[in-house]
Coordinates of C-alpha atoms and ligand atoms in Angstrom, one line a residue:
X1 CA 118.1 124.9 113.5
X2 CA 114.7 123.5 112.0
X3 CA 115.6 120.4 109.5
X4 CA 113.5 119.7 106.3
X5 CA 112.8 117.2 104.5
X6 CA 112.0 117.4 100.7
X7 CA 109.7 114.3 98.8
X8 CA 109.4 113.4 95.2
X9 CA 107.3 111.9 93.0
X10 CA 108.4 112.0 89.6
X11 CA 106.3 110.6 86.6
X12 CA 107.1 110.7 82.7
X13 CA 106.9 114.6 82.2
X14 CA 106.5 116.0 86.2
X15 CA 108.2 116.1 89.0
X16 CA 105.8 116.6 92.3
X17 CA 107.6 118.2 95.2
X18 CA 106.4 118.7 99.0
X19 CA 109.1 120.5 101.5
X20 CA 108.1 119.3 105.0
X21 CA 109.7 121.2 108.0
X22 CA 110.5 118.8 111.0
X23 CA 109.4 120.7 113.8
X24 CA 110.6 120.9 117.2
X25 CA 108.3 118.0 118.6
X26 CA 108.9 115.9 115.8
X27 CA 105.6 117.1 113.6
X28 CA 106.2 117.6 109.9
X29 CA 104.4 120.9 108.8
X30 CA 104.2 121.3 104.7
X31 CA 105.9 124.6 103.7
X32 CA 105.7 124.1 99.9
X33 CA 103.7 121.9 97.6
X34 CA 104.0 122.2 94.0
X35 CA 104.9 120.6 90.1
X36 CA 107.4 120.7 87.7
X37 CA 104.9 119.5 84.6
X38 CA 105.7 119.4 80.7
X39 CA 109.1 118.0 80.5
X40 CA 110.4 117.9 77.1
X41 CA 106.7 119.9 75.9
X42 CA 106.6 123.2 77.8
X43 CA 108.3 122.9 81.0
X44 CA 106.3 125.2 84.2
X45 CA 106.6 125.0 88.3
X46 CA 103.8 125.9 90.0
X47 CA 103.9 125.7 94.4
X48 CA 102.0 126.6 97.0
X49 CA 103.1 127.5 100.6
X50 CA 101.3 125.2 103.5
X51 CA 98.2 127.4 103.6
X52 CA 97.5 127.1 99.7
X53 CA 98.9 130.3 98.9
X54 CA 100.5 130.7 95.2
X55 CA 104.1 131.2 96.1
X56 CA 105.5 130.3 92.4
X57 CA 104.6 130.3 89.4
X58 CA 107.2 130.0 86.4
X59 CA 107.8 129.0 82.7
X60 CA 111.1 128.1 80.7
X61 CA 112.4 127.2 77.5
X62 CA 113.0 123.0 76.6
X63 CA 116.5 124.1 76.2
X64 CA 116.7 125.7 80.0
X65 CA 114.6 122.9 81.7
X66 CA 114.2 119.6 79.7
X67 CA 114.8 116.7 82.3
X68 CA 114.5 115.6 85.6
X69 CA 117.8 117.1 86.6
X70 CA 116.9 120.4 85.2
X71 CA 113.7 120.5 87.3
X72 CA 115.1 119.5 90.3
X73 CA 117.5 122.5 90.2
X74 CA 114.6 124.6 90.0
X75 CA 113.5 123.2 93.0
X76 CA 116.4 123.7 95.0
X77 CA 116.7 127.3 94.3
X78 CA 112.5 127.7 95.4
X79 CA 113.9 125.6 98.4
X80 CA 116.6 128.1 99.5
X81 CA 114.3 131.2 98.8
X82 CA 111.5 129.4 101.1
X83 CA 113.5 127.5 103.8
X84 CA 116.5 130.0 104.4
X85 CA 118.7 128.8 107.5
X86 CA 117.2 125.4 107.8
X87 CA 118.9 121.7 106.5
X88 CA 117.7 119.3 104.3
X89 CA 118.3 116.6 106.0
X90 CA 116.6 113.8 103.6
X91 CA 115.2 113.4 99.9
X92 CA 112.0 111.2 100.6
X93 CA 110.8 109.2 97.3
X94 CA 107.9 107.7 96.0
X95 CA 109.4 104.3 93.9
X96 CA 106.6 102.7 92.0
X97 CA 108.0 99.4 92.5
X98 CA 109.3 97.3 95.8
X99 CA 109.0 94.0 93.8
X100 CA 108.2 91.0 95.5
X101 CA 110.2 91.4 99.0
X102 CA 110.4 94.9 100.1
X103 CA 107.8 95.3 102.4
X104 CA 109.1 98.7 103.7
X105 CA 110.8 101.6 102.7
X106 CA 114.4 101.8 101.7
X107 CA 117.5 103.8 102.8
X108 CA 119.0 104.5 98.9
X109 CA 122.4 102.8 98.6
X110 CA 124.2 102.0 95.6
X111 CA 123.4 98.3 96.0
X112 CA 119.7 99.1 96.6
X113 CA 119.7 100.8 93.3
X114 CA 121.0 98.1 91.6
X115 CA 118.1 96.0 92.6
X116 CA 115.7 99.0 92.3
X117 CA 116.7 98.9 88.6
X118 CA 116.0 95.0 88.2
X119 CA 112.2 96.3 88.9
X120 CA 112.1 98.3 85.7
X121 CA 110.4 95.6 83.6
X122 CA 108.0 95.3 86.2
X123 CA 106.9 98.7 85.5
X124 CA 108.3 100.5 83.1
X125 CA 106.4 103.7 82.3
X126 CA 107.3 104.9 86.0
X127 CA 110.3 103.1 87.5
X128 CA 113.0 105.1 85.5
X129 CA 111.5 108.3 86.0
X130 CA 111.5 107.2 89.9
X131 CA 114.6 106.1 89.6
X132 CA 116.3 108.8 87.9
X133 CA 115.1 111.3 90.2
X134 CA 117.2 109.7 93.1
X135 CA 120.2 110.2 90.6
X136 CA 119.6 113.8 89.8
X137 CA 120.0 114.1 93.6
X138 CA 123.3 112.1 93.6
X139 CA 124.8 113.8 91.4
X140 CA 124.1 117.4 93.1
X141 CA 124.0 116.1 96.8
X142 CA 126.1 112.8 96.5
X143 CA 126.0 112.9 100.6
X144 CA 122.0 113.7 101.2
X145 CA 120.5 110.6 102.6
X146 CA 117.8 109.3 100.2
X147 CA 114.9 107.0 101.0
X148 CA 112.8 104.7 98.7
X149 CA 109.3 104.4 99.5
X150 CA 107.4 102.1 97.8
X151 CA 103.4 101.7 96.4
X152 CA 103.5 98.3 96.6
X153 CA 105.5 97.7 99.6
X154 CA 101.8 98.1 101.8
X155 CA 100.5 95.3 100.0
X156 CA 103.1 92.6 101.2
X157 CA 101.1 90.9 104.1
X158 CA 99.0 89.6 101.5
X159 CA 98.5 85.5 101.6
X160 CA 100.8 83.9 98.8
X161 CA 96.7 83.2 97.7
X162 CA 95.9 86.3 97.2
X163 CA 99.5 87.1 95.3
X164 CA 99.4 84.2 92.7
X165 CA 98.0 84.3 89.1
X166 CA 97.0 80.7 87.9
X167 CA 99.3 80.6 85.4
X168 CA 102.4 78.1 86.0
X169 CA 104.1 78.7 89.3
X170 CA 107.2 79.6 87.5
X171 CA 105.7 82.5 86.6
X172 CA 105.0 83.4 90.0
X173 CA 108.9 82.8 91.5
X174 CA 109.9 85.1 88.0
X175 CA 107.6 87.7 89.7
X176 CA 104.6 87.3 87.6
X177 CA 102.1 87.9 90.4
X178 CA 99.6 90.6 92.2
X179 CA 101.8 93.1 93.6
X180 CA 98.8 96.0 94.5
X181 CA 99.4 99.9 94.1
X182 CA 98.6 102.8 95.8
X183 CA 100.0 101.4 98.9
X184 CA 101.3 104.7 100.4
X185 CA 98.0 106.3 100.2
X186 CA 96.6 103.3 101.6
X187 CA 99.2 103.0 104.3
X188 CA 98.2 106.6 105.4
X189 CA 94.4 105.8 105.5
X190 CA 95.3 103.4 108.0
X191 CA 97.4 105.6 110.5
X192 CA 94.6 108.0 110.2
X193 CA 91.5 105.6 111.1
X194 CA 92.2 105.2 114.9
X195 CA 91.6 109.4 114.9
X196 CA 89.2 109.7 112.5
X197 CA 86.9 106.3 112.6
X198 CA 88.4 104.3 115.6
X199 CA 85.3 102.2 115.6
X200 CA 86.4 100.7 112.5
X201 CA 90.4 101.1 112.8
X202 CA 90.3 97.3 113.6
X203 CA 87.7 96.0 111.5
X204 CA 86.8 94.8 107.9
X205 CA 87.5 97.8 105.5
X206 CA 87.3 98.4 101.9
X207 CA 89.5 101.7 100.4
X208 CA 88.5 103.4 97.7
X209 CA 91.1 105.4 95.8
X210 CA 89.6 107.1 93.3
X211 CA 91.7 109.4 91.3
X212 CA 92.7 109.7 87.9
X213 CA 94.5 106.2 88.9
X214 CA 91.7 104.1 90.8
X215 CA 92.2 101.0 93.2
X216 CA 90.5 99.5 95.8
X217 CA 92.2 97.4 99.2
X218 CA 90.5 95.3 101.4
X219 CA 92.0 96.1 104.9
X220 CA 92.0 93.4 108.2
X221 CA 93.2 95.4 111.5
X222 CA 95.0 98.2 109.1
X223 CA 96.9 95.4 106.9
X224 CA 96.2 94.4 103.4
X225 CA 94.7 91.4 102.8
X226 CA 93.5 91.7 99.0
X227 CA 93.6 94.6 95.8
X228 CA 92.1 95.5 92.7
X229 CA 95.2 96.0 90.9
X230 CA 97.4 93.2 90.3
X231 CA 100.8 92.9 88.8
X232 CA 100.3 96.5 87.0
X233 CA 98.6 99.3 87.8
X234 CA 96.1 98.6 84.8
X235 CA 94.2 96.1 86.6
X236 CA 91.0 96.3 88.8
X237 CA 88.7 99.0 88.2
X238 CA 88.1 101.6 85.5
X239 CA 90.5 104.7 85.5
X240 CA 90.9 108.3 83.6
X241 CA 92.8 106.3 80.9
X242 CA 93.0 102.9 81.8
X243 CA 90.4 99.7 81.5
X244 CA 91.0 98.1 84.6
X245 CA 90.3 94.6 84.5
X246 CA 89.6 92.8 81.3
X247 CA 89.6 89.0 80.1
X248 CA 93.4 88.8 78.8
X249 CA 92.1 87.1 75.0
X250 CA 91.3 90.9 74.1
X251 CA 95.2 91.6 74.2
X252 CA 95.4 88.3 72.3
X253 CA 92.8 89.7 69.7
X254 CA 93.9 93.1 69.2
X255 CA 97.4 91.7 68.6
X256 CA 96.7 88.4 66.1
X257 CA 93.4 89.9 64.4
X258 CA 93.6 93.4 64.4
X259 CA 97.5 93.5 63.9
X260 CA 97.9 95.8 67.0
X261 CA 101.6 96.2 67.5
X262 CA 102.2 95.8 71.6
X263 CA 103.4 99.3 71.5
X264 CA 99.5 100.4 70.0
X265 CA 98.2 98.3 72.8
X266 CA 100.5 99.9 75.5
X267 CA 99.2 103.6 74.2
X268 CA 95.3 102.2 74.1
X269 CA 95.7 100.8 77.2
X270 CA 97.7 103.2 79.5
X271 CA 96.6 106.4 77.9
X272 CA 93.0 105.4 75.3
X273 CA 90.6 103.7 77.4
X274 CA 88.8 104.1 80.6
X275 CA 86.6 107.2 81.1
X276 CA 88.3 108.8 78.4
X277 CA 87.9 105.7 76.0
X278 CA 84.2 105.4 77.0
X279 CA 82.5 108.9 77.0
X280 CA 84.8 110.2 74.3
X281 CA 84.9 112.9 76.2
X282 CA 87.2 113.2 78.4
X283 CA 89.3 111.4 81.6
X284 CA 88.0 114.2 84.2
X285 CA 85.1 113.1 86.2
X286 CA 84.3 117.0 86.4
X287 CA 83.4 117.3 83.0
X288 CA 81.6 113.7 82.7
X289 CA 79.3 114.9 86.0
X290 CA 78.5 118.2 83.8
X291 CA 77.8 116.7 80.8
X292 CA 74.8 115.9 79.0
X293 CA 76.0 113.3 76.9
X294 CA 74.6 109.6 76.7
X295 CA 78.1 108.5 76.5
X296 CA 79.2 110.7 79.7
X297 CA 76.6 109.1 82.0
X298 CA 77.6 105.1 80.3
X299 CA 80.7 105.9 81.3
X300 CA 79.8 106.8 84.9
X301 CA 77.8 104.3 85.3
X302 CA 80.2 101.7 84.5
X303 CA 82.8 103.3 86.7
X304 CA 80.5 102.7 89.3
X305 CA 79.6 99.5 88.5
X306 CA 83.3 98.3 88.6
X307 CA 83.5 99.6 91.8
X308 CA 80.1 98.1 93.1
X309 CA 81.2 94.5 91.6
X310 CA 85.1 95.1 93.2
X311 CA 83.8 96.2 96.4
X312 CA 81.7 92.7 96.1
X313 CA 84.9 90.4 95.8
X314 CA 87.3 92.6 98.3
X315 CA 84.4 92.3 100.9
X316 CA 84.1 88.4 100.5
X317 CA 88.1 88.3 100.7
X318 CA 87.5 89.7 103.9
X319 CA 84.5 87.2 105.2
X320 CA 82.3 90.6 105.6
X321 CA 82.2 94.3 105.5
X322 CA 82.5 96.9 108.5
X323 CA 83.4 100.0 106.8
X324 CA 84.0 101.5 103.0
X325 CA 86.2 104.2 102.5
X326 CA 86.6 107.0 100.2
X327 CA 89.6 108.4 98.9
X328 CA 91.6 110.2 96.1
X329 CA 90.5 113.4 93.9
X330 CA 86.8 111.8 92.6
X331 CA 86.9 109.8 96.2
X332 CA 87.0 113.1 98.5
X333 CA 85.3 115.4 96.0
X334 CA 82.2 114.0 94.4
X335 CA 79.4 113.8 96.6
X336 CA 77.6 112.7 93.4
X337 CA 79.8 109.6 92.8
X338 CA 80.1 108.3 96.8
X339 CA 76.1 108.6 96.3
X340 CA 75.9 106.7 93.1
X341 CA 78.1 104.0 95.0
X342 CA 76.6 104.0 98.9
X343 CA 73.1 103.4 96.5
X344 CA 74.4 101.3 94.4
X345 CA 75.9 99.1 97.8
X346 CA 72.9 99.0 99.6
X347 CA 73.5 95.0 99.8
X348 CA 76.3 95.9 101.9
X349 CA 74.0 97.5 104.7
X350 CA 75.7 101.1 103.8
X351 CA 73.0 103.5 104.3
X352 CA 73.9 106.9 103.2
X353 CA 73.4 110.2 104.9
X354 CA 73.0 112.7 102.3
X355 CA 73.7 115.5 104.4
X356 CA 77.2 114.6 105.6
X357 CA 77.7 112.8 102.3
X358 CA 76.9 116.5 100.6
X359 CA 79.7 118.2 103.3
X360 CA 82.1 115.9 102.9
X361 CA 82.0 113.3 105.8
X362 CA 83.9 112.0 107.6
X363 CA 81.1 109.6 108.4
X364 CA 78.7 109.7 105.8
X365 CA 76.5 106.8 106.2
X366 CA 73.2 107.1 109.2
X367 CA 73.9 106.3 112.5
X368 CA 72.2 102.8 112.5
X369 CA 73.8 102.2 109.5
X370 CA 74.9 98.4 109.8
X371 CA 78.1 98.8 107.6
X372 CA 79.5 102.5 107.5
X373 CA 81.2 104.7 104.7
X374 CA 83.7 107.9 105.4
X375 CA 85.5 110.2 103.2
X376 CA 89.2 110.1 104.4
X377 CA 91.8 112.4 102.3
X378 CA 94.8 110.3 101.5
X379 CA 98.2 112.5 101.8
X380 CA 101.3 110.3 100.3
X381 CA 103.6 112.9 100.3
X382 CA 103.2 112.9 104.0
X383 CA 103.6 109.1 104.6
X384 CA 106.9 109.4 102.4
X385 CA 107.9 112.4 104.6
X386 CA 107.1 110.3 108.1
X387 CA 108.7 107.1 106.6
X388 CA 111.7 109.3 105.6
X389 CA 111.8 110.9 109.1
X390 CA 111.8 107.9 110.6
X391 CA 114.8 106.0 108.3
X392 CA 117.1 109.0 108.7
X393 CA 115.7 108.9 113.0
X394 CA 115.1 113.3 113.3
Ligands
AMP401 P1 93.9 112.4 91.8 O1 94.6 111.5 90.8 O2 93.7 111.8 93.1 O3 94.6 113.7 91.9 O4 92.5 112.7 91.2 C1 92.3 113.5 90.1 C2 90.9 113.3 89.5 O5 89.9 113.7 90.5 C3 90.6 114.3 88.4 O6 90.9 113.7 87.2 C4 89.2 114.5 88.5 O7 88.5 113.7 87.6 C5 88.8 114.1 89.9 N1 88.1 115.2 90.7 C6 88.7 116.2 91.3 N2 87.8 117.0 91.9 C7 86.6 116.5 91.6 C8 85.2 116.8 91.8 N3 84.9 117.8 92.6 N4 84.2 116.0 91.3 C9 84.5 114.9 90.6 N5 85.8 114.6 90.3 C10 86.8 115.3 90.8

């Protein structure tokens, strides 16, 4: 009998779902993909089978489906309805936070979650929510093997260097230091290069994740060496929401001049700033490509920019440049904005091909281009699913 495996990813107000079938030669095939989104507003579940079709689509009441717990019920029934005969073996999970040791993923224990929870300072808008997803499970499944996966776990074979801030080195043994993010996504760009770019598998590559979150990683031989965010994920370049790096005597301004209570500067800088802050428009890069307005294209260009100016420092980290890579919703999807940035990173040697750039790659530079750029889709759900087949050995 065919085993499953099901992976979460909870935030604030969602719960993201894959259900991976382990088939008989070990290869996980998606059977649903979907979203539990508007907890505690207007809770809905939408899911797709492993072809894209619709195969749910359903609204409730707060009072029927308000938490975490609540969603992941719904979940299990789609689960039964879709996967009739099979076992769950697992619960795969992405866990914002590692800290400063785990440099791989984690079977879930009740010792492990105990430490797990000492990481909720460290990032506190999504380590709860992580967190008490693997305890909604518990407490319906206290048997069903659970592992942790972490974003930051990838980023561990970074130099102590690369890690410290140069604030007192007490900081830095407290935990104050550059953990990196996105490491799961990065982690499956580098199992994929050795099929899809095996000339540069080995070599000197920059990632670009670009979503509504955006990061960059400099890669040596598939390991990270360096990242654009640091200890949160609000540092590096600009995001949907978020700023991305900025001198830290603006926090101190907003908070002794302009009487900003850290709360306010929490909400301006997790939810205010970034594309949306700029344009005034909006945090989708859709809508700023379509639009008109003066403010639309600043704000594009200065996402750019950041990345340009990142790409910069992560390539001199890495004593050179073989390869930049794009990933993520804007990463995979915008022929527009991997053109803006191949132009832009003409110092690099990238020399675009418009042609596969407008298709969508891989490669998307010319073939005598001295440093090449791909388009590589990330898929964490399925690194969470691999590292969770691997943990509980099917
Ligand atoms: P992600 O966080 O990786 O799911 O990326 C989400 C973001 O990708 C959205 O906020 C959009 O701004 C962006 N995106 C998706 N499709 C496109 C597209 N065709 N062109 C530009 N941006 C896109």
């Amino acid at each position: 009998m065919a085993s499953a495996i099901l992976v979460l990813n909870a935030g604030s107000s969602s719960l993201k779902f894959s259900i991976f079938e382990v088939a008989a030669d070990r290869d996980l095939h998606a059977v649903a993909v979907g979203q539990v989104e508007g907890l505690g507003t207007a809770p809905r579940l939408k899911a797709r089978d492993g072809n894209g079709q619709r195969i749910a689509e359903l609204q409730w009441s707060n009072s029927e489906v308000s938490n975490h717990a609540q969603a992941l019920q719904q979940i299990a029934s789609l689960l039964r309805s879709r996967f009739h005969g099979g076992i769950l073996a697992g619960v795969g999970h992405r866990v914002v936070h590692g800290g400063p040791d785990y440099s791989a993923p984690l079977l879930v224990s009740p010792q492990a979650m105990q430490q797990l929870e000492t990481f909720i300072p460290l990032a506190p808008l999504h380590q709860p929510h992580n967190l008490a997803a693997i305890r909604a499970v518990q407490e319906v499944q206290p048997d069903l093997p659970q592992v942790a996966c972490f974003d930051t776990a990838f980023h561990r074979t970074q130099d102590r260097v690369a890690q410290l801030y140069g604030l007192p080195y007490e900081y830095y043994e407290r935990g104050i230091r550059r953990y990196g993010f996105h490491g799961l996504s990065y982690e499956y760009i580098a199992s994929s290069l050795p099929q899809i770019a095996p000339e540069i598998a080995d070599g000197r590559v920059v990632v670009a994740h670009l979503g509504s979150g955006a990061s960059m990683c400099a890669m040596h031989g598939g390991r990270s060496v360096g990242s654009s965010m640091g200890f949160t994920a609000l540092d590096g370049l600009l995001m949907g929401t978020r700023p991305g790096n900025m001198d830290p005597g603006i926090v101190l301004y907003l908070l002794q001049q302009e009487g900003l209570s850290a709360k306010q500067i929490e909400d301006l800088l997790y939810k205010k700033s970034g594309l949306l802050g700029l344009s005034g428009i909006g945090n989708d890069m859709r809508v700023l490509l379509a639009s008109d307005e003066t403010r639309a294209r600043l704000a594009i260009d200065h996402f750019v920019y950041r990345i340009n100016r990142e790409l910069g420092a992560l390539a001199a980290v890495l004593g050179g440049l073989d390869a930049l890579v794009f990933t993520a919703g804007i990463g995979e999807n915008s022929t527009r904005i991997r053109e803006l940035v191949c132009r832009q990173a003409a110092w690099s040697g990238i020399e675009l091909d418009s042609a596969t750039n407008a298709s969508g790659g891989p490669r998307i530079s010319l073939a005598g281009s001295r440093t090449s750029a791909w388009v590589v889709p990330t898929n964490e759900e399925l690194m969470i699913a691999r590292h969770t087949r691997q943990l509980l050995g099917l």
